[in-house]
Tab-separated table of C-alpha atoms in Angstrom:
chain	number	residue	atom	x	y	z
A	16	MET	CA	-6.585	2.618	12.357
A	17	THR	CA	-2.967	2.952	11.567
A	18	PRO	CA	-2.453	3.505	7.533
A	19	ILE	CA	-1.018	-0.749	6.891
A	20	GLN	CA	-4.782	-1.801	8.299
A	21	ASP	CA	-6.602	0.645	6.847
A	22	PHE	CA	-7.594	-0.339	2.982
A	23	LYS	CA	-9.269	2.519	1.772
A	24	THR	CA	-5.609	4.808	2.964
A	25	LEU	CA	-3.342	2.450	1.071
A	26	ARG	CA	-5.505	2.206	-2.203
A	27	GLN	CA	-5.890	5.531	-2.609
A	28	LEU	CA	-1.884	5.615	-1.852
A	29	ALA	CA	-1.203	3.535	-4.188
A	30	GLY	CA	-3.166	5.717	-6.683
A	31	TYR	CA	-5.942	2.908	-7.664
A	32	SER	CA	-9.398	3.337	-7.953
A	33	LYS	CA	-11.923	0.945	-6.823
A	34	LYS	CA	-12.417	-0.090	-10.661
A	35	ASP	CA	-8.468	-1.022	-10.574
A	36	CYS	CA	-9.218	-2.641	-7.272
A	37	THR	CA	-11.894	-4.906	-9.015
A	38	GLU	CA	-9.594	-5.944	-11.714
A	39	LYS	CA	-6.402	-6.244	-10.146
A	40	PHE	CA	-7.969	-8.492	-6.941
A	41	ARG	CA	-10.966	-9.945	-8.954
A	42	VAL	CA	-13.384	-9.695	-7.079
A	43	ASN	CA	-17.089	-7.619	-7.216
A	44	ALA	CA	-16.969	-3.402	-6.878
A	45	ARG	CA	-19.591	-4.311	-3.602
A	46	THR	CA	-16.856	-5.968	-2.125
A	47	VAL	CA	-14.415	-3.155	-2.846
A	48	GLU	CA	-17.361	-0.935	-1.139
A	49	ARG	CA	-17.611	-2.827	2.069
A	50	TRP	CA	-12.904	-3.014	1.854
A	51	ASP	CA	-12.995	0.989	1.644
A	52	ALA	CA	-15.801	1.421	4.415
A	53	GLY	CA	-14.081	-0.586	6.976
A	54	LYS	CA	-17.044	-3.166	6.670
A	55	THR	CA	-15.370	-5.990	6.014
A	56	GLN	CA	-11.178	-6.766	6.007
A	57	PRO	CA	-9.917	-7.953	3.145
A	58	PRO	CA	-7.481	-10.512	3.264
A	59	TYR	CA	-4.046	-10.330	4.398
A	60	ALA	CA	-2.812	-10.838	0.125
A	61	VAL	CA	-4.789	-7.930	-0.644
A	62	PHE	CA	-2.727	-5.830	2.032
A	63	LEU	CA	0.753	-7.014	0.756
A	64	CYS	CA	-0.257	-6.281	-2.494
A	65	LEU	CA	-0.974	-2.714	-1.963
A	66	MET	CA	1.692	-2.127	0.636
A	67	ILE	CA	3.996	-3.609	-2.321
A	68	PHE	CA	2.037	-1.426	-5.066
A	69	ASN	CA	2.478	1.811	-2.717
A	70	GLY	CA	6.510	0.414	-2.302
A	71	GLN	CA	7.010	-0.417	1.076
A	72	LEU	CA	8.420	-3.461	2.037
A	73	ASP	CA	8.163	-3.192	5.797
A	74	PHE	CA	6.735	-6.727	5.283
A	75	LEU	CA	9.593	-9.064	4.936
A	76	GLY	CA	10.907	-8.083	8.214
A	77	LYS	CA	12.579	-5.879	10.414
A	78	LYS	CA	15.810	-5.695	7.801
A	79	TRP	CA	13.910	-3.956	5.010
A	80	ARG	CA	11.289	-1.581	7.497
A	81	GLY	CA	11.852	2.114	5.695
A	82	PHE	CA	13.262	0.858	2.262
A	83	LYS	CA	11.223	1.887	-0.396
A	84	ILE	CA	11.163	0.452	-4.156
A	85	THR	CA	9.620	2.894	-6.866
A	86	THR	CA	9.977	2.444	-10.272
A	87	ASP	CA	13.055	4.282	-10.604
A	88	CYS	CA	15.460	2.863	-7.683
A	89	ILE	CA	14.801	0.796	-4.078
A	90	GLU	CA	15.419	3.901	-1.520
A	91	SER	CA	17.422	3.489	1.562
A	92	PRO	CA	15.620	4.440	4.781
A	93	GLU	CA	19.129	7.125	4.652
A	94	GLY	CA	17.830	8.502	1.916
A	95	ASP	CA	20.864	6.685	-0.355
A	96	PHE	CA	18.842	4.833	-4.035
A	97	ILE	CA	20.264	2.433	-6.138
A	98	TYR	CA	19.425	1.969	-9.772
A	99	HIS	CA	18.400	-1.560	-11.556
A	100	TYR	CA	21.271	-0.841	-13.664
A	101	GLU	CA	24.125	-0.223	-10.669
A	102	ILE	CA	22.360	-3.475	-9.209
A	103	ARG	CA	23.158	-5.476	-12.425
A	104	ALA	CA	26.702	-3.777	-12.438
A	105	LEU	CA	27.766	-5.152	-9.086
A	106	ARG	CA	28.560	-8.348	-10.074
A	107	TYR	CA	31.508	-6.756	-12.725
A	108	ILE	CA	32.704	-4.554	-9.986
A	109	TYR	CA	33.140	-7.376	-7.967
A	110	GLN	CA	34.841	-9.064	-10.817
A	111	GLN	CA	37.383	-6.166	-12.337
A	112	ALA	CA	38.316	-5.301	-8.428
A	113	GLU	CA	39.108	-9.235	-8.219
A	114	ILE	CA	36.055	-8.915	-5.179
A	115	LYS	CA	35.650	-12.251	-4.305
A	116	ARG	CA	31.720	-11.278	-3.367
A	117	TRP	CA	30.807	-13.372	-0.861
A	118	ARG	CA	33.709	-12.043	1.809
A	119	VAL	CA	31.734	-8.619	1.585
A	120	CYS	CA	28.644	-9.953	2.140
A	121	ARG	CA	30.315	-12.162	5.448
A	122	MET	CA	31.475	-8.344	6.546
A	123	LEU	CA	28.673	-7.025	5.835
A	124	LYS	CA	26.706	-8.977	7.554
A	125	GLU	CA	28.554	-9.450	10.583
A	126	GLN	CA	28.573	-5.478	11.381
A	127	HIS	CA	24.260	-5.239	10.898
A	128	GLN	CA	23.891	-8.375	13.321
A	129	GLU	CA	21.982	-7.501	16.210
A	130	PRO	CA	24.432	-7.433	19.570
A	131	LYS	CA	22.466	-9.667	21.143
A	132	GLN	CA	23.545	-12.584	18.117
A	133	LYS	CA	27.632	-11.203	18.135
A	134	GLN	CA	27.113	-11.954	21.978
A	135	LYS	CA	26.806	-14.723	21.819
A	136	GLU	CA	28.420	-16.486	19.106
A	137	PHE	CA	31.565	-15.018	21.086
A	138	GLN	CA	30.166	-16.567	24.364
A	139	LEU	CA	30.236	-19.751	21.773
A	140	VAL	CA	33.685	-19.088	21.088
A	141	ASP	CA	34.933	-18.500	24.307
A	142	ILE	CA	33.622	-21.526	25.009
A	143	LYS	CA	35.268	-24.021	22.564
A	144	ALA	CA	38.671	-21.653	23.358
A	145	ARG	CA	39.157	-22.241	27.184
A	146	SER	CA	38.017	-27.073	26.312
A	147	GLY	CA	40.551	-26.295	23.377
A	148	GLY	CA	37.683	-26.094	20.653
A	149	ASN	CA	35.781	-29.689	22.191
A	150	ALA	CA	32.586	-27.569	22.529
C-alpha cells in the first residue's frame, strides 16, 4: 500500500494518536483500531483530512502536486517558500507597482499551459484567421 492509501501511515505522519483520531473524526476507538489495522477503510474524507494535516496538497489536482503547506508557509516542489505575510502583501505590491494582477495571472497561466491546450488554441486562431474571423 502507498502511504496515501494507508490510514496508519498518514495518521502517524500527521502526528495524531489513535485517541486524537477518535476526537477529530468523531468515531469510537474500535473504529480507529480497525482503520489502523487495515481491516476496514475509513471514508475518503478522513484520508483527505489526514493529507491536509500532513500538509500535502496533491489531492487538489495535478497543478498542486508536490506543494506542501506547513504552519509557516507554502512550499513549492522546487523548494521555494511563500509566507502568509507575503501573500497579504501581494495586493499592495501590485498597487504600488501599478501592475494589473489579471494580466500577470493570464501571462503566468499561458506560460504553464499544457502543450496540447496551447496547440488547440493555436489551431483555433489559425482557423479563425483563414476564415476571416468567422469560425
